[in-house]
Tab-separated table of N, CA and C in Angstrom:
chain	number	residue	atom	x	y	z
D	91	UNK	N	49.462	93.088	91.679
D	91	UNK	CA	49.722	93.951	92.765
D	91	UNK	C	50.193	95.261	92.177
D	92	UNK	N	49.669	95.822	91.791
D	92	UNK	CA	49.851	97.229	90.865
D	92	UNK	C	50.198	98.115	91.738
D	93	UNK	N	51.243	98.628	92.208
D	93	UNK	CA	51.973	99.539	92.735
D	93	UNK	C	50.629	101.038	93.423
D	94	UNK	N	51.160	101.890	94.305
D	94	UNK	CA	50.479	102.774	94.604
D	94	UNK	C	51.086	103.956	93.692
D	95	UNK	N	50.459	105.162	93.914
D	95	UNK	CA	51.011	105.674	92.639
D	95	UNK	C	49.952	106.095	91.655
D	96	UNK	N	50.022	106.720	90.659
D	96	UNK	CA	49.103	106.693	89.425
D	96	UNK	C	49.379	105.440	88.648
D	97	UNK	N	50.110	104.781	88.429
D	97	UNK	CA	50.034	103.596	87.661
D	97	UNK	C	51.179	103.581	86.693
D	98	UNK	N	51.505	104.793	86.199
D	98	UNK	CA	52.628	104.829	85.300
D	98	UNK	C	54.038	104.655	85.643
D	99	UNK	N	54.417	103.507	84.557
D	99	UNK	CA	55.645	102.722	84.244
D	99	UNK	C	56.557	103.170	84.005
D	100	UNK	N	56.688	104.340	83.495
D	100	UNK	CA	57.571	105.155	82.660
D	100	UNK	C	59.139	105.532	83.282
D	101	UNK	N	59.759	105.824	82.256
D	101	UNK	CA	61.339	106.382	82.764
D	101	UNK	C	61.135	107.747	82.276
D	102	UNK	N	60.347	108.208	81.969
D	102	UNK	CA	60.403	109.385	81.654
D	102	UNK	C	60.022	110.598	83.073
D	103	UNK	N	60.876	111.565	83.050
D	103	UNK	CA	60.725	112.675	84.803
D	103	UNK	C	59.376	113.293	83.779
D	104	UNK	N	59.146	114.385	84.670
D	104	UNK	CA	58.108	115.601	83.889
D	104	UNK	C	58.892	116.552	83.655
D	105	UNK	N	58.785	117.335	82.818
D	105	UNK	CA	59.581	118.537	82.340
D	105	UNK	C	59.893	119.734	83.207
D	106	UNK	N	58.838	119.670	84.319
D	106	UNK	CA	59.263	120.345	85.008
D	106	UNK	C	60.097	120.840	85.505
D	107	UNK	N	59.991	119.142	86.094
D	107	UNK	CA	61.735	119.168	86.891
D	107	UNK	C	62.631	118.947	86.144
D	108	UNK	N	62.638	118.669	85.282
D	108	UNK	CA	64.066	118.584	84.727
D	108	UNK	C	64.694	120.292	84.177
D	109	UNK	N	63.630	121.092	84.112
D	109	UNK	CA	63.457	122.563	83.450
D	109	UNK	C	64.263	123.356	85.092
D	110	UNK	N	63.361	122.936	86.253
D	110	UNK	CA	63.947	123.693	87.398
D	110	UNK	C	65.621	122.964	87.591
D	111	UNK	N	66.126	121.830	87.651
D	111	UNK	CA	67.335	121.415	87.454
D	111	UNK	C	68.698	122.204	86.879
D	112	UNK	N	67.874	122.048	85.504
D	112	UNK	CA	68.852	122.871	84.112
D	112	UNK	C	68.644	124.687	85.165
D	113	UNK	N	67.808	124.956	85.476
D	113	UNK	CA	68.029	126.235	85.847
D	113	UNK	C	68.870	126.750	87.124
D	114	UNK	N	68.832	125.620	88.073
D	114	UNK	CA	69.507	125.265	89.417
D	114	UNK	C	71.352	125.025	88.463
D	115	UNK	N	71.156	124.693	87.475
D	115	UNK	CA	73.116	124.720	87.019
D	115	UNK	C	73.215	125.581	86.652
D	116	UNK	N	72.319	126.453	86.077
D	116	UNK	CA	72.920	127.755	85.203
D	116	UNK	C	73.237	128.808	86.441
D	117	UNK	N	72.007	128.768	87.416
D	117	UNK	CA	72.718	129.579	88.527
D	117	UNK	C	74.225	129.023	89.433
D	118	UNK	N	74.219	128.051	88.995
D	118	UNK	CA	75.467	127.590	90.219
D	118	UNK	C	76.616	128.074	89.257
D	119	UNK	N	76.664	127.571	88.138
D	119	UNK	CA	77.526	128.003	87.340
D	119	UNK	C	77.867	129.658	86.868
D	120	UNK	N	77.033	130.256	87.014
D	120	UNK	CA	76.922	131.719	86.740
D	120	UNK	C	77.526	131.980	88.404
D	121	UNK	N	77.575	131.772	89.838
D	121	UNK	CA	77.940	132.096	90.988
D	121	UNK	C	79.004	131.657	90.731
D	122	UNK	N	79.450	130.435	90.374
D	122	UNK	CA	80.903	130.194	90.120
D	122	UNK	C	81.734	130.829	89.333
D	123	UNK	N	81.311	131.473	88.559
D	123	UNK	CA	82.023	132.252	87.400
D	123	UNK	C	82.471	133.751	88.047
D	124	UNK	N	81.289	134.562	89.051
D	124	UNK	CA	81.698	135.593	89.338
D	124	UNK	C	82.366	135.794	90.818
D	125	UNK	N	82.835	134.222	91.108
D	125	UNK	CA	83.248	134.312	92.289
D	125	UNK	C	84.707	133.916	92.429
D	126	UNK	N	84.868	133.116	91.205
D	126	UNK	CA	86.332	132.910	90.741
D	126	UNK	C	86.845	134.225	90.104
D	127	UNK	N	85.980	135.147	89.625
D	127	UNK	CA	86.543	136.129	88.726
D	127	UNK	C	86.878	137.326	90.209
D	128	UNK	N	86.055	137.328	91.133
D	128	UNK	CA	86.668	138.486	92.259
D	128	UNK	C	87.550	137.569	93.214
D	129	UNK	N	87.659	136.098	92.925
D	129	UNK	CA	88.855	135.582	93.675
D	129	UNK	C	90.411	136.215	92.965
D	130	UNK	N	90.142	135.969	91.359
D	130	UNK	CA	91.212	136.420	90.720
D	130	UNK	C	91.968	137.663	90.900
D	131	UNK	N	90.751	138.774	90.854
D	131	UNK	CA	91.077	140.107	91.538
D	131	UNK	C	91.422	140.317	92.824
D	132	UNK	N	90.872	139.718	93.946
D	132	UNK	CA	91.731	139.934	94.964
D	132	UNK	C	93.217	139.305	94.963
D	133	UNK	N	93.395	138.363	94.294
D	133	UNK	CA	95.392	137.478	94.427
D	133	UNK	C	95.727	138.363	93.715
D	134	UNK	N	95.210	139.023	92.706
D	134	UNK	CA	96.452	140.170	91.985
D	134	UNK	C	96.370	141.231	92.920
D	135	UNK	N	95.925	141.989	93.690
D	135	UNK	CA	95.574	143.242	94.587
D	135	UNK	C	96.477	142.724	95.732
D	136	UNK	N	96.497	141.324	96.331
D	136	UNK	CA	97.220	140.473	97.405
D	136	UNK	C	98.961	140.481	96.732
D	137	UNK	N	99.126	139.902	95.541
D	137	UNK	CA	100.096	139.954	95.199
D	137	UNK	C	100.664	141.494	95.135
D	138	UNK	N	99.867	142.236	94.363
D	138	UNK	CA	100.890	143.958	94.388
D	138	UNK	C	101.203	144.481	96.004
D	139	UNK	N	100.389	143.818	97.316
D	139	UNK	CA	100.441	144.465	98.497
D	139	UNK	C	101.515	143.717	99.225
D	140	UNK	N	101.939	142.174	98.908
D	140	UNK	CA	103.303	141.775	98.978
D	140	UNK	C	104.677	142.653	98.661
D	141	UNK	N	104.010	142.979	97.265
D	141	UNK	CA	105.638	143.717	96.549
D	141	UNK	C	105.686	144.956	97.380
D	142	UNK	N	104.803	145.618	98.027
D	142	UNK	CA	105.035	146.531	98.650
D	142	UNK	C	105.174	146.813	100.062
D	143	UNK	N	104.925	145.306	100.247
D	143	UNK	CA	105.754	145.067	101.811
D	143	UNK	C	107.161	144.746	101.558
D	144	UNK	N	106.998	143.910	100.833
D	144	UNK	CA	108.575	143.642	100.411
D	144	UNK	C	109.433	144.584	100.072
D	145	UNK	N	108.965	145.838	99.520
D	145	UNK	CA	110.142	146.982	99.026
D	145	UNK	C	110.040	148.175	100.374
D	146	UNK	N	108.993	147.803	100.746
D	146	UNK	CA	108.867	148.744	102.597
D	146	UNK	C	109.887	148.185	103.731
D	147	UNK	N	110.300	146.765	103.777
D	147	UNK	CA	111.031	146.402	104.347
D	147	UNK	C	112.333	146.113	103.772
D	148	UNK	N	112.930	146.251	102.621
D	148	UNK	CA	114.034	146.300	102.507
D	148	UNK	C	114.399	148.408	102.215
D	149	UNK	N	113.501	148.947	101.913
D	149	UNK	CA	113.662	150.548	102.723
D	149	UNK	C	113.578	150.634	103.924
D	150	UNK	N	113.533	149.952	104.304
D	150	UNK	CA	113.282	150.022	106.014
D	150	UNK	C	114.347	150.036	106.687
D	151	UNK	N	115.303	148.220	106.175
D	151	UNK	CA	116.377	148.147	106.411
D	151	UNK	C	117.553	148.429	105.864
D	152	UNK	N	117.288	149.306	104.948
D	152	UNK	CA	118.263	150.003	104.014
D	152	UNK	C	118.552	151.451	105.439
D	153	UNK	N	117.254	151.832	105.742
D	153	UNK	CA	117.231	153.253	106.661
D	153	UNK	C	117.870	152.753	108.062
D	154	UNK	N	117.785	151.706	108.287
D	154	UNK	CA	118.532	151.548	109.773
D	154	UNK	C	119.792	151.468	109.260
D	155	UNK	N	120.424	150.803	108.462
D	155	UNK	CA	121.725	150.657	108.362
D	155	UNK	C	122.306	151.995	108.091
D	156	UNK	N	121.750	152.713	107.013
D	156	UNK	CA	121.823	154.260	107.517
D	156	UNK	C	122.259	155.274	108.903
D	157	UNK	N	121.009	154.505	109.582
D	157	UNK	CA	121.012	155.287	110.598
D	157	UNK	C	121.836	154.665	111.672
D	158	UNK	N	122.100	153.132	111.920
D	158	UNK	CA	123.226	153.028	112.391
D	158	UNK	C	124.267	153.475	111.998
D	159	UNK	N	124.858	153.289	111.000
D	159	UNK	CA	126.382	154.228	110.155
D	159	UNK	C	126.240	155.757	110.782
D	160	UNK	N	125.440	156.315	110.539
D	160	UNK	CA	125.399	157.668	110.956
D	160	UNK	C	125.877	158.141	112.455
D	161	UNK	N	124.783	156.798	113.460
D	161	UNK	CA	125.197	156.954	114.428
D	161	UNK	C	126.673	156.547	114.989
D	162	UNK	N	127.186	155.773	114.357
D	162	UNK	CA	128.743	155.604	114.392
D	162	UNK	C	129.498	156.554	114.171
D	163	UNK	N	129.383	156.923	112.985
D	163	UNK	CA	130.082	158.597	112.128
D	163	UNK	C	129.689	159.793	113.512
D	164	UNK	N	128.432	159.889	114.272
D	164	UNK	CA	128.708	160.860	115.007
D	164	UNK	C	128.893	160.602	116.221
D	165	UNK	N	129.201	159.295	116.655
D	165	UNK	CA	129.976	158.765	118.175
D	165	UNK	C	131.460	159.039	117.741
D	166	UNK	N	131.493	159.004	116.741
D	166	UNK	CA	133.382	159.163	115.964
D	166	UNK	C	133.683	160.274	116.286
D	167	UNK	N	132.667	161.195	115.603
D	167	UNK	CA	132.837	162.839	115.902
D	167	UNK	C	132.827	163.388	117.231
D	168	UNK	N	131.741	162.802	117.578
D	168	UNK	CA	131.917	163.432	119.364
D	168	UNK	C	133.441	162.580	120.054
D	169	UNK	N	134.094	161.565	119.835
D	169	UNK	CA	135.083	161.293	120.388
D	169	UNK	C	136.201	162.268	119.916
D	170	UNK	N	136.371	162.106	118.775
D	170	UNK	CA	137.280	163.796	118.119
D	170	UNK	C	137.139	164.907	118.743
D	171	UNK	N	135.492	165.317	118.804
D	171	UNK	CA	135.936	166.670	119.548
D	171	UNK	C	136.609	166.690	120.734
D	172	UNK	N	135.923	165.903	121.925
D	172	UNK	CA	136.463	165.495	123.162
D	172	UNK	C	138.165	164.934	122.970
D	173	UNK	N	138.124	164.005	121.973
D	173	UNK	CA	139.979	164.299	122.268
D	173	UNK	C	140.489	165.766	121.940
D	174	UNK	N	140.059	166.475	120.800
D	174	UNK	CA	140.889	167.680	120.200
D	174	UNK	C	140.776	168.879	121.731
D	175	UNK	N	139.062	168.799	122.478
D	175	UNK	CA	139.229	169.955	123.685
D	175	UNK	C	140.352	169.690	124.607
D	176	UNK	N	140.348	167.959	124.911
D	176	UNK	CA	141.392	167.496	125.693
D	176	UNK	C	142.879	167.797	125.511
D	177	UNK	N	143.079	167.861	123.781
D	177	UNK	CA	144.362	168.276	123.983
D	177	UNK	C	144.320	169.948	123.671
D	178	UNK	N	143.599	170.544	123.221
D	178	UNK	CA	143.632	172.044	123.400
D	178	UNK	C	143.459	172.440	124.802
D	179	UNK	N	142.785	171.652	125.912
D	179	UNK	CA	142.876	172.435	127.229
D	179	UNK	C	144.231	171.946	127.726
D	180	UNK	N	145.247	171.049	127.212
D	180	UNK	CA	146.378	170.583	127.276
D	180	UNK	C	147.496	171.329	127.214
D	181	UNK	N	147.179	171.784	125.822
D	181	UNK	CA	147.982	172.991	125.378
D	181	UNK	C	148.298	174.287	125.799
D	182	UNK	N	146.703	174.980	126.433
D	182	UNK	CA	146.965	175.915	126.659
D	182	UNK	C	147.103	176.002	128.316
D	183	UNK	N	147.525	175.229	128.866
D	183	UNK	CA	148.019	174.952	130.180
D	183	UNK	C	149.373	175.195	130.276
D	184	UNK	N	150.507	174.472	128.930
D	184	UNK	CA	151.360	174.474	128.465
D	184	UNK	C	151.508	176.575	128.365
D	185	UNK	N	150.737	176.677	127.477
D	185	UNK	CA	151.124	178.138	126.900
D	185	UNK	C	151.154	179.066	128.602
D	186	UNK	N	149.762	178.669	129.526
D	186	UNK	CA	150.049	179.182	130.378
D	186	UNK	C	151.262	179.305	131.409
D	187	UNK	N	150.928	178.358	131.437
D	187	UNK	CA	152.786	177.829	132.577
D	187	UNK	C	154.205	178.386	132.068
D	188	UNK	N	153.917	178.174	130.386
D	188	UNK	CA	155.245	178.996	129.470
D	188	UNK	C	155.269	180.080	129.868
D	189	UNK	N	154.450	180.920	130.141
D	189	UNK	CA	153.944	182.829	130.076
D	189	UNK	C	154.862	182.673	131.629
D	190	UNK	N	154.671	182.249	132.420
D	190	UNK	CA	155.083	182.550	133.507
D	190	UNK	C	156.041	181.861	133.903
D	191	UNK	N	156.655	180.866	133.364
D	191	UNK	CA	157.921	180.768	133.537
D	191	UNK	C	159.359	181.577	133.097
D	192	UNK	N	160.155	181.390	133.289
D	192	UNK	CA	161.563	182.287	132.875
D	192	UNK	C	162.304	181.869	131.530
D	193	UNK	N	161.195	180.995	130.767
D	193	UNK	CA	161.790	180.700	129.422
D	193	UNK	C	161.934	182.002	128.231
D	194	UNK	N	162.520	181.832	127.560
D	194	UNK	CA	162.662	182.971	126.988
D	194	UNK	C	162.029	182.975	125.212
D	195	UNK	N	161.241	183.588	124.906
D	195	UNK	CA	160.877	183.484	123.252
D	195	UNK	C	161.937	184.278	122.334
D	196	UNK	N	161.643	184.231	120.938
D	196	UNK	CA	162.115	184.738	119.720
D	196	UNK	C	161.655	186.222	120.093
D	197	UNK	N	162.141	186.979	119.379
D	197	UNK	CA	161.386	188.450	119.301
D	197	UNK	C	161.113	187.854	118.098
D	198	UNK	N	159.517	188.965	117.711
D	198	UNK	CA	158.831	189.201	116.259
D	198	UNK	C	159.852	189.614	115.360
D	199	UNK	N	160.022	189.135	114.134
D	199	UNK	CA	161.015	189.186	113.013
D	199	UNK	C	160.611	190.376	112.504
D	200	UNK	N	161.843	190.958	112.428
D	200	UNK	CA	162.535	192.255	112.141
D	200	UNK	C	162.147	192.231	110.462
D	201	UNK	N	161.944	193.797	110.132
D	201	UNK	CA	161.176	193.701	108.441
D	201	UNK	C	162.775	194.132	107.654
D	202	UNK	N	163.506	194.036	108.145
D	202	UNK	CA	165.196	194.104	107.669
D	202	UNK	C	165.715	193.241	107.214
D	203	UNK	N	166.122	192.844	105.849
D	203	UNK	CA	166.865	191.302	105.396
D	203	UNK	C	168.140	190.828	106.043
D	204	UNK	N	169.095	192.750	106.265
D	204	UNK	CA	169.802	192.041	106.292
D	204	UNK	C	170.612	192.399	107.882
D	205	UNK	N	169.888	191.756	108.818
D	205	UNK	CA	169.408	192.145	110.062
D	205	UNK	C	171.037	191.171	111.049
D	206	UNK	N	171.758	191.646	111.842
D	206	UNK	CA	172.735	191.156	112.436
D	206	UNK	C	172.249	190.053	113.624
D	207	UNK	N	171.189	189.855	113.777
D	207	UNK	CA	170.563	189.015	114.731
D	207	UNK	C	170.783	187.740	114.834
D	208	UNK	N	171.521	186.669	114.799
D	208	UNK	CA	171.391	185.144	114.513
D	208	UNK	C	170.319	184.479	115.327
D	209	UNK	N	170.090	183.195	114.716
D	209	UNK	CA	168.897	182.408	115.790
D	209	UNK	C	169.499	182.561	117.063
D	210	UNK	N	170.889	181.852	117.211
D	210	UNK	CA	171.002	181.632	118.743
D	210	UNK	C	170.786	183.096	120.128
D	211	UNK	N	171.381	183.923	119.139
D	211	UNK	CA	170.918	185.047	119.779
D	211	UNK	C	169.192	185.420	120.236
D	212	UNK	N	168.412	185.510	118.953
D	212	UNK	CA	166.573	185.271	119.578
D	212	UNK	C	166.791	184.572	120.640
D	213	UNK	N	167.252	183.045	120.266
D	213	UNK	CA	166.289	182.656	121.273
D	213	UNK	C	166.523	182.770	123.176
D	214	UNK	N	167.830	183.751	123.240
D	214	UNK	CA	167.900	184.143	124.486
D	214	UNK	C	168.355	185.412	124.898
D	215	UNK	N	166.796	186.289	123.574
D	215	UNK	CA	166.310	187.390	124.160
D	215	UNK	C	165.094	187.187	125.142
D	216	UNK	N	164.453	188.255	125.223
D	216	UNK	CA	163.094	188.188	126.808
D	216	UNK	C	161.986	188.530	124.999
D	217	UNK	N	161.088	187.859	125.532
D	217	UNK	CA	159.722	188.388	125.186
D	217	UNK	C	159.422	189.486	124.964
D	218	UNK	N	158.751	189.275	123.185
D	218	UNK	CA	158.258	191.237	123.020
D	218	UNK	C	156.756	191.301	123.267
D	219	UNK	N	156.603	192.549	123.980
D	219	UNK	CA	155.315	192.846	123.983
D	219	UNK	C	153.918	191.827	122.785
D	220	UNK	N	154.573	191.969	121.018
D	220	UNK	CA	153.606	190.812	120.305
D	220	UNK	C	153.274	189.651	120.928
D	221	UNK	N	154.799	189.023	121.341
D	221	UNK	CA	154.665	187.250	121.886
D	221	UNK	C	153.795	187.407	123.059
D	222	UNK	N	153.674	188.353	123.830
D	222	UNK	CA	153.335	188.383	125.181
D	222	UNK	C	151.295	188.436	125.020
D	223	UNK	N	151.044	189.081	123.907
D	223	UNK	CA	149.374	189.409	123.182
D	223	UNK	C	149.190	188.164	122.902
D	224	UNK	N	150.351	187.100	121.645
D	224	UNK	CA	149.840	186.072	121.413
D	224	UNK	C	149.490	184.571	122.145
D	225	UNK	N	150.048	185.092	124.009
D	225	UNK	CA	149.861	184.160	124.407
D	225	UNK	C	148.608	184.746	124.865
């Protein structure tokens, strides 16, 4: 019962195919080679774009903490000024009300050393014309 077929027994392929084979690895292997080699290049290009997220976000949050502090430092300042107008419009309410009350100031000091005037005496003279400019 002799097989269909040409008849031959053999273990041997034809060269053919074994020629298109060997050429079917050299290409797989040659695709593998240049596909691992631009895999390689992109994880190093991936890795440097990490480090530069990573140093973008700790500048990032380096700049808010900044800019919070800052904004503290000038909520500080604007409370300073607002107390200092508060007590300068304080003051000169004071200076006003003084001007027109019947209290009495120093006169401007005399350019004389050795002048007969004592404190207690100033201070219940009347106002000189200077004190009266400097209010």
């Amino acid at each position: 019962m002799g097989g269909l077929g040409n008849g031959r027994r053999g273990g041997r392929s034809p060269p053919l195919m074994i020629g298109a084979l060997i050429a079917c690895v050299l290409v797989l292997g040659f695709n593998y080679w240049v596909s691992s080699s631009r895999n390689l290049d992109l994880q190093t290009k991936l890795y440097e774009l990490e480090g530069q997220v990573r140093r973008g976000v700790a500048e990032r949050s380096e700049t808010e903490m900044k800019r919070k502090e800052d904004q503290k430092e000038i909520l500080r300042q604007k409370e300073q000024i607002s107390h200092l107008e508060t007590v300068d419009n304080n003051t000169s309410c004071v200076f006003v009300f003084s001007a027109h009350c019947s209290r009495t100031f120093p006169p401007a000091p005399k350019p004389y050393r050795n002048s007969m005037v004592t404190n207690s005496q100033r201070l219940h003279q009347q106002p000189t014309e200077v004190h009266r400019k400097m209010i």
